Amino acid sequence: MIGFIVLCIFAMLILLAIFIISNNDLAHSVILFMGFGLGSAVLFVLFSAPDVALTEAVIGAGTSGVVLLVTLLQISKKGRNA
Amino acid sequence: MNPKREIRVQTIVVSLLVSIMTILLLGILLSFQPLSGSLGSELLAINQTTTQSANAVTSVVTYFRGLDTLGEVTILFLSIFGIGLGIERLQEKENIFSYDNALLKIGADILFPLIILFGFYIIIHGHLSPGGGFQGGVVIASAFLLMFLAKNNELKLNHKITTLVEALSGAGFVLVGILGLLLVDRFLGNFLPLGTLGKLWSGGVIPLIYIFVGLKVSAEISTLVEYFIRIKDAR
């Protein structure tokens, strides 16, 4: 059962990675990237590595996504205001 | 004595020192006995008698490989320092990330102390359950992130306090290492009573190290997020 769930998450992560790369809107890419971090955190829990999963959930799904999103906002601020 | 001769004396001393160190290093490397089994099983076998930490991953990270953790913390500090050096001149007051919403503001007010508490729980229970200094520090920084999202310009980090916390906790980590060197002849050695396995007061020096790492990481990551949120348009 665990193996089936792990395979499903693997397929989902590959699909998400393709979406992240091929998306035209960078904001959508960043949101999908945060989802990718969450999925890999679940994968780490299933592989019995809870320490790494905690780090991945906080860093990958939280802080790095927010930093990327803020950077995106900053570089597109002039375009939005004009 | 002409300057040419002085340079030659320096060169001789330096080359002598380098050759002595090379010989010492070669001697240490040649006398090094490889472990019989795999390193992981050896560390697991001696974990309970040497650290009394319920989470063996934590005891590897902070005790058996404590110097590596010190290096990682230094790398994080250097990267934040470099970002600050480049960005601090571009700071402005406006917070572009904030989102004006009453529900978000009230929710952030309620959640902020809870997230801080959870972060400190993860830091303090690092030797008992999954987690530790780095994870808990980033959880505390995410609480500040939520406040930056909810409060428009009311919340500003006091950079004196964050710098003080970061510097003191970094110095505390090194101080614990040097105390271990003085008291038990090993850098980051354990000089505190071990306690019993599974209790909060156990693990010797591990909780102390993780508290320092957690404070340092939380101050660094919240400063980093604030740098990115308040940067002026560079173009």
Coordinates of C-alpha atoms in Angstrom, one line a residue:
Chain A
M1 CA 0.0 0.0 0.0
I2 CA 2.8 2.4 1.0
G3 CA 4.6 1.5 -2.3
F4 CA 1.5 2.4 -4.3
I5 CA 1.2 5.8 -2.5
V6 CA 4.9 6.5 -3.0
L7 CA 4.6 5.7 -6.8
C8 CA 1.5 8.0 -7.0
I9 CA 3.5 10.9 -5.3
F10 CA 6.4 10.2 -7.6
A11 CA 4.2 10.6 -10.7
M12 CA 2.6 13.7 -9.2
L13 CA 6.0 15.3 -8.5
I14 CA 7.2 14.6 -12.1
L15 CA 4.0 16.1 -13.5
L16 CA 4.4 19.1 -11.2
A17 CA 8.0 19.6 -12.3
I18 CA 7.0 19.6 -15.9
F19 CA 4.3 22.1 -15.2
I20 CA 6.8 24.3 -13.2
I21 CA 9.2 24.4 -16.1
S22 CA 6.7 24.8 -19.0
N23 CA 4.5 27.4 -17.3
N24 CA 4.5 30.8 -19.0
D25 CA 3.5 32.7 -15.9
L26 CA 6.3 32.8 -13.4
A27 CA 4.0 33.4 -10.4
H28 CA 2.1 30.2 -11.3
S29 CA 5.5 28.5 -11.4
V30 CA 6.4 29.7 -7.9
I31 CA 3.1 28.5 -6.5
L32 CA 3.5 25.1 -8.1
F33 CA 7.1 25.0 -6.8
M34 CA 5.7 25.4 -3.2
G35 CA 3.4 22.5 -3.9
F36 CA 6.3 20.5 -5.2
G37 CA 8.1 21.2 -1.8
L38 CA 5.0 20.0 0.1
G39 CA 4.8 16.8 -2.0
S40 CA 8.5 16.0 -1.4
A41 CA 8.0 16.6 2.3
V42 CA 5.2 13.9 2.3
L43 CA 7.6 11.7 0.4
F44 CA 10.3 12.1 3.0
V45 CA 7.9 11.2 5.8
L46 CA 7.0 8.0 3.9
F47 CA 10.7 7.2 3.5
S48 CA 10.9 7.6 7.4
A49 CA 13.1 10.7 7.4
P50 CA 11.0 13.1 9.5
D51 CA 13.9 15.5 10.2
V52 CA 14.4 16.2 6.5
A53 CA 10.7 16.3 5.9
L54 CA 10.3 19.1 8.5
T55 CA 13.1 21.1 6.9
E56 CA 11.7 20.6 3.5
A57 CA 8.1 21.6 4.6
V58 CA 9.3 24.8 6.2
I59 CA 12.1 25.8 3.7
G60 CA 10.8 24.3 0.4
A61 CA 7.1 24.9 0.8
G62 CA 7.3 28.1 2.9
T63 CA 10.3 30.4 3.0
S64 CA 12.0 29.8 -0.4
G65 CA 8.6 30.1 -2.2
V66 CA 7.9 33.4 -0.4
V67 CA 11.4 34.7 -1.2
L68 CA 10.9 33.8 -4.9
L69 CA 7.4 35.4 -4.9
V70 CA 8.6 38.6 -3.3
T71 CA 11.5 38.8 -5.8
L72 CA 9.0 38.3 -8.6
L73 CA 6.9 41.1 -7.2
Q74 CA 9.9 43.4 -6.9
I75 CA 11.1 42.9 -10.5
S76 CA 7.6 43.4 -11.9
K77 CA 6.7 46.4 -9.7
K78 CA 7.6 48.9 -12.3
G79 CA 5.7 47.1 -15.0
R80 CA 2.6 47.0 -12.8
N81 CA 2.7 50.7 -11.9
A82 CA 3.1 51.9 -15.4
Chain B
M1 CA 70.5 43.9 6.6
N2 CA 69.1 44.6 3.1
P3 CA 65.4 43.9 2.3
K4 CA 66.3 41.0 0.1
R5 CA 67.8 39.1 2.9
E6 CA 64.7 39.8 5.2
I7 CA 62.4 38.2 2.6
R8 CA 64.6 35.2 2.4
V9 CA 64.4 34.7 6.2
Q10 CA 60.6 34.9 6.1
T11 CA 60.5 32.4 3.2
I12 CA 62.7 29.9 5.1
V13 CA 60.5 30.2 8.3
V14 CA 57.3 29.7 6.3
S15 CA 58.5 26.8 4.3
L16 CA 59.9 25.2 7.5
L17 CA 56.4 25.6 9.1
V18 CA 54.6 24.2 6.1
S19 CA 56.9 21.2 5.9
I20 CA 56.5 20.5 9.6
M21 CA 52.7 20.6 9.2
T22 CA 52.8 18.4 6.2
I23 CA 54.8 15.8 8.0
L24 CA 52.4 16.0 11.0
L25 CA 49.4 15.6 8.7
L26 CA 51.0 12.7 6.9
G27 CA 51.7 11.1 10.2
I28 CA 48.1 11.5 11.4
L29 CA 46.7 10.2 8.1
L30 CA 49.0 7.2 8.1
S31 CA 48.2 6.3 11.7
F32 CA 44.5 6.5 11.2
Q33 CA 42.7 3.2 11.7
P34 CA 39.7 2.6 9.5
L35 CA 36.5 1.5 11.3
S36 CA 35.7 -2.2 11.2
G37 CA 32.0 -1.9 10.5
S38 CA 30.0 0.8 8.8
L39 CA 30.1 4.2 10.5
G40 CA 26.3 4.4 10.9
S41 CA 26.0 1.2 12.9
E42 CA 29.0 2.2 15.0
L43 CA 27.5 5.5 15.9
L44 CA 24.1 4.0 16.7
A45 CA 25.8 1.5 19.0
I46 CA 27.6 4.1 21.0
N47 CA 24.8 6.7 20.8
Q48 CA 23.0 5.8 24.0
T49 CA 26.1 5.5 26.3
T50 CA 27.7 8.7 25.0
T51 CA 24.8 11.2 24.5
Q52 CA 21.5 9.7 26.0
S53 CA 19.7 11.4 23.2
A54 CA 16.5 9.7 22.0
N55 CA 16.9 11.1 18.5
A56 CA 20.0 9.6 17.0
V57 CA 20.0 11.9 14.0
T58 CA 20.2 14.9 16.3
S59 CA 23.2 13.4 18.2
V60 CA 25.0 12.8 14.9
V61 CA 24.3 16.4 13.7
T62 CA 25.2 18.2 16.9
Y63 CA 27.6 15.9 18.8
F64 CA 29.5 13.5 16.5
R65 CA 29.5 16.0 13.7
G66 CA 29.2 19.2 15.7
L67 CA 32.0 20.9 13.8
D68 CA 30.1 20.4 10.5
T69 CA 27.1 22.1 12.0
L70 CA 29.2 25.0 13.0
G71 CA 30.4 25.2 9.4
E72 CA 26.9 25.2 8.1
V73 CA 25.8 27.9 10.5
T74 CA 28.8 30.0 9.3
I75 CA 27.9 29.4 5.7
L76 CA 24.3 30.6 6.4
F77 CA 25.6 33.7 8.2
L78 CA 28.0 34.5 5.4
S79 CA 25.3 34.3 2.7
I80 CA 22.9 36.5 4.7
F81 CA 25.8 38.9 5.4
G82 CA 26.5 39.1 1.6
I83 CA 22.8 39.7 0.8
G84 CA 22.6 42.4 3.4
L85 CA 25.8 44.0 2.1
G86 CA 24.3 44.2 -1.4
I87 CA 20.8 45.1 -0.5
E88 CA 20.8 47.3 2.6
R89 CA 21.6 50.5 0.6
L90 CA 18.4 49.9 -1.4
Q91 CA 16.1 49.7 1.6
E92 CA 12.9 51.7 1.6
K93 CA 10.0 52.0 4.0
E94 CA 7.3 50.5 1.9
N95 CA 6.4 46.9 2.4
I96 CA 5.2 45.6 -1.0
F97 CA 4.3 42.2 0.3
S98 CA 1.5 43.2 2.7
Y99 CA -2.1 42.5 2.0
D100 CA -4.8 44.7 3.5
N101 CA -7.4 42.3 4.9
A102 CA -9.1 42.4 8.4
L103 CA -9.5 38.7 8.6
L104 CA -5.8 38.2 7.8
K105 CA -4.8 40.8 10.4
I106 CA -6.8 39.2 13.3
G107 CA -5.8 35.7 12.3
A108 CA -2.1 36.7 12.2
D109 CA -2.5 38.2 15.7
I110 CA -3.8 35.0 17.0
L111 CA -1.4 32.7 15.2
F112 CA 1.8 34.6 15.8
P113 CA 2.4 33.5 19.4
L114 CA 1.3 30.0 18.6
I115 CA 3.8 29.6 15.8
I116 CA 6.6 31.1 17.9
L117 CA 5.7 28.6 20.7
F118 CA 5.7 25.8 18.2
G119 CA 9.1 26.9 16.9
F120 CA 10.6 26.9 20.4
Y121 CA 9.0 23.5 21.1
I122 CA 10.7 22.1 18.0
I123 CA 14.1 23.6 19.1
I124 CA 13.9 22.5 22.7
H125 CA 12.6 18.9 21.9
G126 CA 15.3 18.5 19.1
H127 CA 17.0 15.6 21.0
L128 CA 13.7 13.8 21.7
S129 CA 11.6 14.1 18.5
P130 CA 12.2 15.0 14.9
G131 CA 13.3 18.6 14.3
G132 CA 15.9 20.7 16.0
G133 CA 17.6 24.1 15.9
F134 CA 17.5 24.8 12.1
Q135 CA 13.9 23.6 11.6
G136 CA 12.6 25.4 14.7
G137 CA 14.4 28.6 13.8
V138 CA 12.8 28.7 10.3
V139 CA 9.4 28.1 11.9
I140 CA 9.9 31.1 14.1
A141 CA 11.0 33.1 11.0
S142 CA 7.8 32.0 9.2
A143 CA 5.8 33.6 12.1
F144 CA 7.6 36.9 11.3
L145 CA 6.8 36.3 7.6
L146 CA 3.1 36.0 8.5
M147 CA 3.3 39.3 10.4
F148 CA 5.0 41.0 7.4
L149 CA 2.1 39.7 5.2
A150 CA -0.6 41.0 7.6
K151 CA 0.8 44.2 9.0
N152 CA 1.4 46.9 6.4
N153 CA 4.1 49.2 7.8
E154 CA 3.5 48.8 11.5
L155 CA 5.9 46.0 12.0
K156 CA 9.6 46.6 11.5
L157 CA 12.4 44.4 12.8
N158 CA 14.7 46.1 15.2
H159 CA 18.0 45.3 13.4
K160 CA 20.0 46.0 16.6
I161 CA 18.2 43.3 18.4
T162 CA 18.4 40.7 15.6
T163 CA 22.1 41.4 15.1
L164 CA 22.7 41.1 18.9
V165 CA 20.7 37.8 19.1
E166 CA 22.6 36.4 16.1
A167 CA 26.0 37.4 17.3
L168 CA 25.5 36.3 20.9
S169 CA 24.1 32.9 19.9
G170 CA 26.9 32.3 17.4
A171 CA 29.5 33.2 20.1
G172 CA 27.6 30.9 22.5
F173 CA 28.0 28.0 20.1
V174 CA 31.7 28.5 19.8
L175 CA 31.9 29.1 23.6
V176 CA 30.2 25.7 24.3
G177 CA 32.8 24.1 21.9
I178 CA 35.7 25.7 23.7
L179 CA 34.4 24.8 27.1
G180 CA 34.2 21.2 25.8
L181 CA 37.8 21.5 24.6
L182 CA 38.9 22.8 28.0
L183 CA 36.9 20.4 30.2
V184 CA 36.8 17.1 28.3
D185 CA 39.6 17.6 25.8
R186 CA 37.4 17.5 22.7
F187 CA 35.9 20.4 20.7
L188 CA 32.1 20.4 21.4
G189 CA 32.7 17.7 24.0
N190 CA 30.0 16.9 26.5
F191 CA 30.6 18.6 29.9
L192 CA 27.1 18.5 31.3
P193 CA 25.3 15.6 33.1
L194 CA 23.7 13.2 30.6
G195 CA 20.3 12.6 32.3
T196 CA 18.0 9.7 31.4
L197 CA 17.0 8.7 27.9
G198 CA 13.7 10.2 26.7
K199 CA 13.4 12.9 29.4
L200 CA 13.5 16.6 28.5
W201 CA 16.7 17.1 30.7
S202 CA 18.9 14.7 28.8
G203 CA 21.4 14.7 26.0
G204 CA 24.0 16.7 27.9
V205 CA 25.2 19.6 25.7
I206 CA 22.9 18.9 22.7
P207 CA 19.8 21.0 23.8
L208 CA 22.2 23.9 24.6
I209 CA 23.7 23.8 21.1
Y210 CA 20.3 23.5 19.4
I211 CA 19.0 26.5 21.3
F212 CA 21.9 28.6 20.1
V213 CA 21.5 27.3 16.5
G214 CA 17.7 27.9 16.6
L215 CA 18.1 31.5 17.9
K216 CA 20.8 32.2 15.2
V217 CA 18.8 30.8 12.3
S218 CA 15.6 32.5 13.3
A219 CA 17.3 35.9 13.5
E220 CA 19.0 35.3 10.2
I221 CA 16.0 34.1 8.2
S222 CA 13.7 36.8 9.5
T223 CA 16.3 39.4 8.6
L224 CA 16.7 37.9 5.1
V225 CA 12.9 38.0 4.5
E226 CA 12.7 41.6 5.6
Y227 CA 15.6 42.5 3.3
F228 CA 13.7 41.0 0.3
I229 CA 10.4 42.6 1.3
R230 CA 11.6 46.1 1.7
I231 CA 14.1 46.4 -1.2
K232 CA 13.8 49.5 -3.4
D233 CA 13.2 49.0 -7.2
A234 CA 16.8 48.7 -8.5
R235 CA 16.1 49.4 -12.2

